[in-house]
């Protein structure tokens, strides 16, 4: 029986960086680039957010907006429009509102 890894490998600055899922706070899309915000730093990689999303465990992460994926465990509070993670406010778009609120209240 194969267990899924608890990390994701990211190519940044010509190196492969291994990131633990538990360290990821949120992921932000900037066109063809993705910024991964962790508890320690921010890593930028040339990858689309949709392909990044496919590599994340759906149980821990939720897409709140076409430009944002958040870690559910890092949510401090949320409303119908925004999610607060540490000191970041992440928008919840109409497209992802239903699935976001469902994921956060479960």
mmCIF file of N, CA and C in Angstrom:
data_model
loop_
_atom_site.group_PDB
_atom_site.id
_atom_site.type_symbol
_atom_site.label_atom_id
_atom_site.label_comp_id
_atom_site.label_asym_id
_atom_site.label_seq_id
_atom_site.Cartn_x
_atom_site.Cartn_y
_atom_site.Cartn_z
ATOM 1 N N UNK A 1 0.848 -1.195 0.000
ATOM 2 C CA UNK A 1 0.000 0.000 0.000
ATOM 3 C C UNK A 1 0.884 1.246 0.000
ATOM 4 N N UNK A 2 0.618 2.117 -0.942
ATOM 5 C CA UNK A 2 1.465 3.305 -1.082
ATOM 6 C C UNK A 2 0.853 4.485 -0.323
ATOM 7 N N UNK A 3 1.634 5.091 0.536
ATOM 8 C CA UNK A 3 1.137 6.279 1.218
ATOM 9 C C UNK A 3 1.633 7.500 0.449
ATOM 10 N N UNK A 4 0.778 8.505 0.357
ATOM 11 C CA UNK A 4 1.193 9.691 -0.388
ATOM 12 C C UNK A 4 2.181 10.481 0.467
ATOM 13 N N UNK A 5 3.146 11.108 -0.181
ATOM 14 C CA UNK A 5 4.157 11.849 0.584
ATOM 15 C C UNK A 5 3.545 13.067 1.282
ATOM 16 N N UNK A 6 4.217 13.564 2.301
ATOM 17 C CA UNK A 6 3.710 14.736 3.007
ATOM 18 C C UNK A 6 4.488 15.986 2.585
ATOM 19 N N UNK A 7 4.993 15.948 1.365
ATOM 20 C CA UNK A 7 5.757 17.082 0.840
ATOM 21 C C UNK A 7 5.495 17.238 -0.652
ATOM 22 N N UNK A 8 5.938 18.362 -1.180
ATOM 23 C CA UNK A 8 5.848 18.625 -2.611
ATOM 24 C C UNK A 8 7.217 19.148 -3.047
ATOM 25 N N UNK A 9 7.671 18.714 -4.210
ATOM 26 C CA UNK A 9 8.937 19.201 -4.743
ATOM 27 C C UNK A 9 8.667 20.373 -5.681
ATOM 28 N N UNK A 10 9.403 21.452 -5.480
ATOM 29 C CA UNK A 10 9.216 22.668 -6.263
ATOM 30 C C UNK A 10 10.540 23.059 -6.895
ATOM 31 N N UNK A 11 10.494 23.391 -8.169
ATOM 32 C CA UNK A 11 11.703 23.844 -8.849
ATOM 33 C C UNK A 11 11.797 25.359 -8.694
ATOM 34 N N UNK A 12 12.857 25.818 -8.043
ATOM 35 C CA UNK A 12 13.067 27.252 -7.853
ATOM 36 C C UNK A 12 14.564 27.538 -7.904
ATOM 37 N N UNK A 13 14.947 28.587 -8.606
ATOM 38 C CA UNK A 13 16.366 28.953 -8.744
ATOM 39 C C UNK A 13 17.236 27.775 -9.181
ATOM 40 N N UNK A 14 16.780 27.040 -10.163
ATOM 41 C CA UNK A 14 17.492 25.879 -10.714
ATOM 42 C C UNK A 14 17.763 24.778 -9.690
ATOM 43 N N UNK A 15 17.022 24.773 -8.619
ATOM 44 C CA UNK A 15 17.152 23.716 -7.609
ATOM 45 C C UNK A 15 15.763 23.124 -7.366
ATOM 46 N N UNK A 16 15.751 21.908 -6.887
ATOM 47 C CA UNK A 16 14.479 21.314 -6.480
ATOM 48 C C UNK A 16 14.392 21.492 -4.974
ATOM 49 N N UNK A 17 13.331 22.157 -4.535
ATOM 50 C CA UNK A 17 13.138 22.395 -3.117
ATOM 51 C C UNK A 17 12.015 21.497 -2.616
ATOM 52 N N UNK A 18 12.259 20.798 -1.548
ATOM 53 C CA UNK A 18 11.238 19.930 -0.974
ATOM 54 C C UNK A 18 10.523 20.690 0.138
ATOM 55 N N UNK A 19 9.231 20.870 -0.044
ATOM 56 C CA UNK A 19 8.431 21.624 0.922
ATOM 57 C C UNK A 19 7.447 20.701 1.623
ATOM 58 N N UNK A 20 7.413 20.766 2.927
ATOM 59 C CA UNK A 20 6.430 20.005 3.689
ATOM 60 C C UNK A 20 5.076 20.696 3.532
ATOM 61 N N UNK A 21 4.024 19.911 3.318
ATOM 62 C CA UNK A 21 2.685 20.496 3.183
ATOM 63 C C UNK A 21 2.324 21.325 4.418
ATOM 64 N N UNK A 22 2.713 20.845 5.595
ATOM 65 C CA UNK A 22 2.353 21.542 6.835
ATOM 66 C C UNK A 22 2.977 22.930 6.950
ATOM 67 N N UNK A 23 4.054 23.186 6.168
ATOM 68 C CA UNK A 23 4.696 24.498 6.210
ATOM 69 C C UNK A 23 4.070 25.512 5.256
ATOM 70 N N UNK A 24 3.260 25.038 4.317
ATOM 71 C CA UNK A 24 2.657 25.945 3.333
ATOM 72 C C UNK A 24 1.482 26.680 3.967
ATOM 73 N N UNK A 25 1.521 28.015 3.880
ATOM 74 C CA UNK A 25 0.425 28.826 4.404
ATOM 75 C C UNK A 25 -0.582 29.094 3.284
ATOM 76 N N UNK A 26 -0.097 29.651 2.174
ATOM 77 C CA UNK A 26 -0.961 29.796 1.010
ATOM 78 C C UNK A 26 -0.133 29.892 -0.257
ATOM 79 N N UNK A 27 -0.817 29.728 -1.381
ATOM 80 C CA UNK A 27 -0.186 29.740 -2.689
ATOM 81 C C UNK A 27 -0.871 30.816 -3.509
ATOM 82 N N UNK A 28 -0.062 31.628 -4.151
ATOM 83 C CA UNK A 28 -0.576 32.765 -4.904
ATOM 84 C C UNK A 28 -0.114 32.668 -6.347
ATOM 85 N N UNK A 29 -1.039 32.871 -7.275
ATOM 86 C CA UNK A 29 -0.705 32.798 -8.686
ATOM 87 C C UNK A 29 -0.384 34.180 -9.224
ATOM 88 N N UNK A 30 0.695 34.256 -10.010
ATOM 89 C CA UNK A 30 1.066 35.498 -10.686
ATOM 90 C C UNK A 30 1.302 35.149 -12.148
ATOM 91 N N UNK A 31 0.230 34.960 -12.906
ATOM 92 C CA UNK A 31 0.357 34.571 -14.304
ATOM 93 C C UNK A 31 0.953 33.192 -14.436
ATOM 94 N N UNK A 32 2.119 33.089 -15.078
ATOM 95 C CA UNK A 32 2.767 31.798 -15.275
ATOM 96 C C UNK A 32 3.608 31.385 -14.075
ATOM 97 N N UNK A 33 3.599 32.191 -13.038
ATOM 98 C CA UNK A 33 4.395 31.888 -11.845
ATOM 99 C C UNK A 33 3.488 31.628 -10.668
ATOM 100 N N UNK A 34 4.022 30.885 -9.709
ATOM 101 C CA UNK A 34 3.300 30.605 -8.480
ATOM 102 C C UNK A 34 4.219 30.978 -7.328
ATOM 103 N N UNK A 35 3.680 31.732 -6.371
ATOM 104 C CA UNK A 35 4.417 32.084 -5.164
ATOM 105 C C UNK A 35 3.888 31.220 -4.036
ATOM 106 N N UNK A 36 4.785 30.436 -3.440
ATOM 107 C CA UNK A 36 4.389 29.578 -2.327
ATOM 108 C C UNK A 36 4.836 30.269 -1.046
ATOM 109 N N UNK A 37 3.872 30.674 -0.238
ATOM 110 C CA UNK A 37 4.168 31.353 1.020
ATOM 111 C C UNK A 37 4.192 30.298 2.121
ATOM 112 N N UNK A 38 5.347 30.150 2.773
ATOM 113 C CA UNK A 38 5.461 29.182 3.869
ATOM 114 C C UNK A 38 5.616 29.955 5.171
ATOM 115 N N UNK A 39 5.666 29.229 6.261
ATOM 116 C CA UNK A 39 5.839 29.895 7.552
ATOM 117 C C UNK A 39 7.208 30.566 7.637
ATOM 118 N N UNK A 40 8.195 30.077 6.862
ATOM 119 C CA UNK A 40 9.533 30.662 6.904
ATOM 120 C C UNK A 40 9.800 31.680 5.794
ATOM 121 N N UNK A 41 9.452 31.340 4.552
ATOM 122 C CA UNK A 41 9.771 32.252 3.454
ATOM 123 C C UNK A 41 8.795 32.109 2.293
ATOM 124 N N UNK A 42 9.127 32.734 1.177
ATOM 125 C CA UNK A 42 8.296 32.684 -0.018
ATOM 126 C C UNK A 42 9.149 32.169 -1.167
ATOM 127 N N UNK A 43 8.628 31.185 -1.872
ATOM 128 C CA UNK A 43 9.350 30.591 -2.988
ATOM 129 C C UNK A 43 8.552 30.829 -4.261
ATOM 130 N N UNK A 44 9.235 31.321 -5.289
ATOM 131 C CA UNK A 44 8.566 31.550 -6.565
ATOM 132 C C UNK A 44 9.015 30.493 -7.557
ATOM 133 N N UNK A 45 8.060 29.906 -8.265
ATOM 134 C CA UNK A 45 8.370 28.874 -9.243
ATOM 135 C C UNK A 45 7.571 29.112 -10.516
ATOM 136 N N UNK A 46 8.129 28.705 -11.643
ATOM 137 C CA UNK A 46 7.423 28.890 -12.909
ATOM 138 C C UNK A 46 6.533 27.684 -13.137
ATOM 139 N N UNK A 47 5.306 27.808 -12.707
ATOM 140 C CA UNK A 47 4.318 26.737 -12.825
ATOM 141 C C UNK A 47 2.945 27.370 -12.748
ATOM 142 N N UNK A 48 1.977 26.785 -13.394
ATOM 143 C CA UNK A 48 0.617 27.314 -13.321
ATOM 144 C C UNK A 48 -0.046 26.821 -12.034
ATOM 145 N N UNK A 49 -0.912 27.658 -11.471
ATOM 146 C CA UNK A 49 -1.550 27.305 -10.198
ATOM 147 C C UNK A 49 -2.417 26.052 -10.341
ATOM 148 N N UNK A 50 -3.006 25.840 -11.513
ATOM 149 C CA UNK A 50 -3.864 24.665 -11.690
ATOM 150 C C UNK A 50 -3.068 23.365 -11.627
ATOM 151 N N UNK A 51 -1.872 23.350 -12.235
ATOM 152 C CA UNK A 51 -1.072 22.120 -12.167
ATOM 153 C C UNK A 51 -0.517 21.940 -10.762
ATOM 154 N N UNK A 52 -0.280 23.037 -10.081
ATOM 155 C CA UNK A 52 0.176 22.991 -8.695
ATOM 156 C C UNK A 52 -0.927 22.398 -7.816
ATOM 157 N N UNK A 53 -2.145 22.862 -8.071
ATOM 158 C CA UNK A 53 -3.305 22.419 -7.294
ATOM 159 C C UNK A 53 -3.485 20.896 -7.387
ATOM 160 N N UNK A 54 -3.228 20.326 -8.567
ATOM 161 C CA UNK A 54 -3.374 18.878 -8.760
ATOM 162 C C UNK A 54 -2.395 18.078 -7.903
ATOM 163 N N UNK A 55 -1.289 18.681 -7.541
ATOM 164 C CA UNK A 55 -0.267 17.973 -6.757
ATOM 165 C C UNK A 55 -0.461 18.122 -5.247
ATOM 166 N N UNK A 56 -1.447 18.895 -4.832
ATOM 167 C CA UNK A 56 -1.695 19.114 -3.405
ATOM 168 C C UNK A 56 -2.763 18.162 -2.891
ATOM 169 N N UNK A 57 -2.664 17.757 -1.629
ATOM 170 C CA UNK A 57 -3.742 16.919 -1.078
ATOM 171 C C UNK A 57 -4.994 17.773 -0.860
ATOM 172 N N UNK A 58 -6.093 17.367 -1.452
ATOM 173 C CA UNK A 58 -7.343 18.121 -1.360
ATOM 174 C C UNK A 58 -7.882 18.248 0.049
ATOM 175 N N UNK A 59 -7.441 17.347 0.922
ATOM 176 C CA UNK A 59 -7.945 17.373 2.289
ATOM 177 C C UNK A 59 -7.374 18.556 3.079
ATOM 178 N N UNK A 60 -6.187 19.009 2.720
ATOM 179 C CA UNK A 60 -5.526 20.070 3.481
ATOM 180 C C UNK A 60 -5.618 21.447 2.832
ATOM 181 N N UNK A 61 -5.882 21.468 1.520
ATOM 182 C CA UNK A 61 -5.844 22.731 0.802
ATOM 183 C C UNK A 61 -7.150 23.002 0.090
ATOM 184 N N UNK A 62 -7.491 24.283 -0.016
ATOM 185 C CA UNK A 62 -8.714 24.642 -0.736
ATOM 186 C C UNK A 62 -8.435 25.875 -1.599
ATOM 187 N N UNK A 63 -8.965 25.830 -2.807
ATOM 188 C CA UNK A 63 -8.810 26.959 -3.731
ATOM 189 C C UNK A 63 -9.920 27.944 -3.418
ATOM 190 N N UNK A 64 -9.551 29.182 -3.074
ATOM 191 C CA UNK A 64 -10.548 30.182 -2.678
ATOM 192 C C UNK A 64 -10.815 31.185 -3.794
ATOM 193 N N UNK A 65 -9.936 31.184 -4.797
ATOM 194 C CA UNK A 65 -9.938 32.238 -5.799
ATOM 195 C C UNK A 65 -9.103 31.729 -6.963
ATOM 196 N N UNK A 66 -9.256 32.296 -8.152
ATOM 197 C CA UNK A 66 -8.442 31.765 -9.252
ATOM 198 C C UNK A 66 -6.958 32.016 -9.031
ATOM 199 N N UNK A 67 -6.625 32.932 -8.120
ATOM 200 C CA UNK A 67 -5.218 33.223 -7.836
ATOM 201 C C UNK A 67 -4.723 32.699 -6.492
ATOM 202 N N UNK A 68 -5.573 32.040 -5.718
ATOM 203 C CA UNK A 68 -5.164 31.621 -4.374
ATOM 204 C C UNK A 68 -5.612 30.216 -3.988
ATOM 205 N N UNK A 69 -4.700 29.511 -3.339
ATOM 206 C CA UNK A 69 -5.008 28.233 -2.693
ATOM 207 C C UNK A 69 -4.509 28.399 -1.260
ATOM 208 N N UNK A 70 -5.331 28.031 -0.290
ATOM 209 C CA UNK A 70 -4.933 28.203 1.107
ATOM 210 C C UNK A 70 -4.821 26.850 1.819
ATOM 211 N N UNK A 71 -4.038 26.850 2.893
ATOM 212 C CA UNK A 71 -3.956 25.678 3.754
ATOM 213 C C UNK A 71 -5.049 25.807 4.806
ATOM 214 N N UNK A 72 -5.943 24.819 4.867
ATOM 215 C CA UNK A 72 -7.065 24.893 5.810
ATOM 216 C C UNK A 72 -6.593 24.986 7.254
ATOM 217 N N UNK A 73 -5.485 24.322 7.577
ATOM 218 C CA UNK A 73 -5.018 24.306 8.960
ATOM 219 C C UNK A 73 -4.465 25.654 9.417
ATOM 220 N N UNK A 74 -4.186 26.551 8.463
ATOM 221 C CA UNK A 74 -3.611 27.857 8.820
ATOM 222 C C UNK A 74 -4.658 28.962 8.941
ATOM 223 N N UNK A 75 -5.927 28.619 8.722
ATOM 224 C CA UNK A 75 -7.004 29.610 8.764
ATOM 225 C C UNK A 75 -7.266 30.046 10.202
ATOM 226 N N UNK A 76 -7.207 31.373 10.421
ATOM 227 C CA UNK A 76 -7.501 31.916 11.750
ATOM 228 C C UNK A 76 -8.999 32.235 11.857
ATOM 229 N N UNK A 77 -9.546 32.845 10.826
ATOM 230 C CA UNK A 77 -10.974 33.158 10.786
ATOM 231 C C UNK A 77 -11.377 33.360 9.332
ATOM 232 N N UNK A 78 -12.703 33.312 9.078
ATOM 233 C CA UNK A 78 -13.162 33.537 7.708
ATOM 234 C C UNK A 78 -14.577 34.090 7.674
ATOM 235 N N UNK A 79 -14.873 34.820 6.613
ATOM 236 C CA UNK A 79 -16.220 35.313 6.341
ATOM 237 C C UNK A 79 -16.602 34.758 4.969
ATOM 238 N N UNK A 80 -17.719 35.225 4.427
ATOM 239 C CA UNK A 80 -18.123 34.765 3.099
ATOM 240 C C UNK A 80 -17.239 35.353 2.002
ATOM 241 N N UNK A 81 -16.509 36.415 2.323
ATOM 242 C CA UNK A 81 -15.688 37.090 1.297
ATOM 243 C C UNK A 81 -14.190 36.904 1.477
ATOM 244 N N UNK A 82 -13.740 36.659 2.703
ATOM 245 C CA UNK A 82 -12.298 36.629 2.966
ATOM 246 C C UNK A 82 -11.915 35.531 3.944
ATOM 247 N N UNK A 83 -10.652 35.130 3.849
ATOM 248 C CA UNK A 83 -10.086 34.166 4.795
ATOM 249 C C UNK A 83 -8.879 34.837 5.421
ATOM 250 N N UNK A 84 -8.754 34.747 6.740
ATOM 251 C CA UNK A 84 -7.593 35.329 7.407
ATOM 252 C C UNK A 84 -6.614 34.227 7.792
ATOM 253 N N UNK A 85 -5.383 34.354 7.293
ATOM 254 C CA UNK A 85 -4.299 33.420 7.608
ATOM 255 C C UNK A 85 -3.192 34.244 8.234
ATOM 256 N N UNK A 86 -2.849 33.995 9.457
ATOM 257 C CA UNK A 86 -1.832 34.784 10.166
ATOM 258 C C UNK A 86 -2.109 36.265 9.944
ATOM 259 N N UNK A 87 -1.272 36.941 9.132
ATOM 260 C CA UNK A 87 -1.534 38.368 8.909
ATOM 261 C C UNK A 87 -1.941 38.663 7.465
ATOM 262 N N UNK A 88 -2.395 37.638 6.748
ATOM 263 C CA UNK A 88 -2.815 37.802 5.356
ATOM 264 C C UNK A 88 -4.325 37.681 5.235
ATOM 265 N N UNK A 89 -4.925 38.529 4.428
ATOM 266 C CA UNK A 89 -6.338 38.373 4.089
ATOM 267 C C UNK A 89 -6.397 37.875 2.650
ATOM 268 N N UNK A 90 -7.027 36.739 2.447
ATOM 269 C CA UNK A 90 -7.136 36.134 1.128
ATOM 270 C C UNK A 90 -8.599 36.233 0.686
ATOM 271 N N UNK A 91 -8.828 36.719 -0.544
ATOM 272 C CA UNK A 91 -10.215 36.841 -1.006
ATOM 273 C C UNK A 91 -10.838 35.479 -1.349
ATOM 274 N N UNK A 92 -12.150 35.400 -1.192
ATOM 275 C CA UNK A 92 -12.901 34.233 -1.659
ATOM 276 C C UNK A 92 -13.743 34.746 -2.828
ATOM 277 N N UNK A 93 -13.514 34.198 -4.008
ATOM 278 C CA UNK A 93 -14.274 34.671 -5.168
ATOM 279 C C UNK A 93 -15.609 33.940 -5.263
ATOM 280 N N UNK A 94 -16.549 34.513 -6.021
ATOM 281 C CA UNK A 94 -17.871 33.896 -6.179
ATOM 282 C C UNK A 94 -17.755 32.488 -6.738
ATOM 283 N N UNK A 95 -16.842 32.296 -7.687
ATOM 284 C CA UNK A 95 -16.663 30.990 -8.318
ATOM 285 C C UNK A 95 -16.342 29.899 -7.301
ATOM 286 N N UNK A 96 -15.496 30.224 -6.314
ATOM 287 C CA UNK A 96 -15.020 29.213 -5.369
ATOM 288 C C UNK A 96 -15.692 29.310 -3.998
ATOM 289 N N UNK A 97 -16.666 30.239 -3.848
ATOM 290 C CA UNK A 97 -17.276 30.484 -2.537
ATOM 291 C C UNK A 97 -17.885 29.231 -1.921
ATOM 292 N N UNK A 98 -18.740 28.546 -2.681
ATOM 293 C CA UNK A 98 -19.440 27.398 -2.135
ATOM 294 C C UNK A 98 -18.477 26.305 -1.650
ATOM 295 N N UNK A 99 -17.523 25.921 -2.518
ATOM 296 C CA UNK A 99 -16.590 24.851 -2.132
ATOM 297 C C UNK A 99 -15.679 25.308 -0.995
ATOM 298 N N UNK A 100 -15.312 26.586 -0.950
ATOM 299 C CA UNK A 100 -14.438 27.092 0.119
ATOM 300 C C UNK A 100 -15.155 27.040 1.459
ATOM 301 N N UNK A 101 -16.372 27.586 1.514
ATOM 302 C CA UNK A 101 -17.100 27.623 2.773
ATOM 303 C C UNK A 101 -17.420 26.205 3.266
ATOM 304 N N UNK A 102 -17.718 25.315 2.328
ATOM 305 C CA UNK A 102 -17.993 23.925 2.680
ATOM 306 C C UNK A 102 -16.737 23.275 3.271
ATOM 307 N N UNK A 103 -15.606 23.490 2.623
ATOM 308 C CA UNK A 103 -14.335 22.900 3.077
ATOM 309 C C UNK A 103 -13.923 23.451 4.439
ATOM 310 N N UNK A 104 -14.158 24.750 4.653
ATOM 311 C CA UNK A 104 -13.725 25.365 5.903
ATOM 312 C C UNK A 104 -14.655 25.038 7.070
ATOM 313 N N UNK A 105 -15.921 24.778 6.785
ATOM 314 C CA UNK A 105 -16.819 24.490 7.903
ATOM 315 C C UNK A 105 -16.906 23.008 8.227
ATOM 316 N N UNK A 106 -16.244 22.166 7.428
ATOM 317 C CA UNK A 106 -16.308 20.724 7.723
ATOM 318 C C UNK A 106 -15.258 20.332 8.751
#
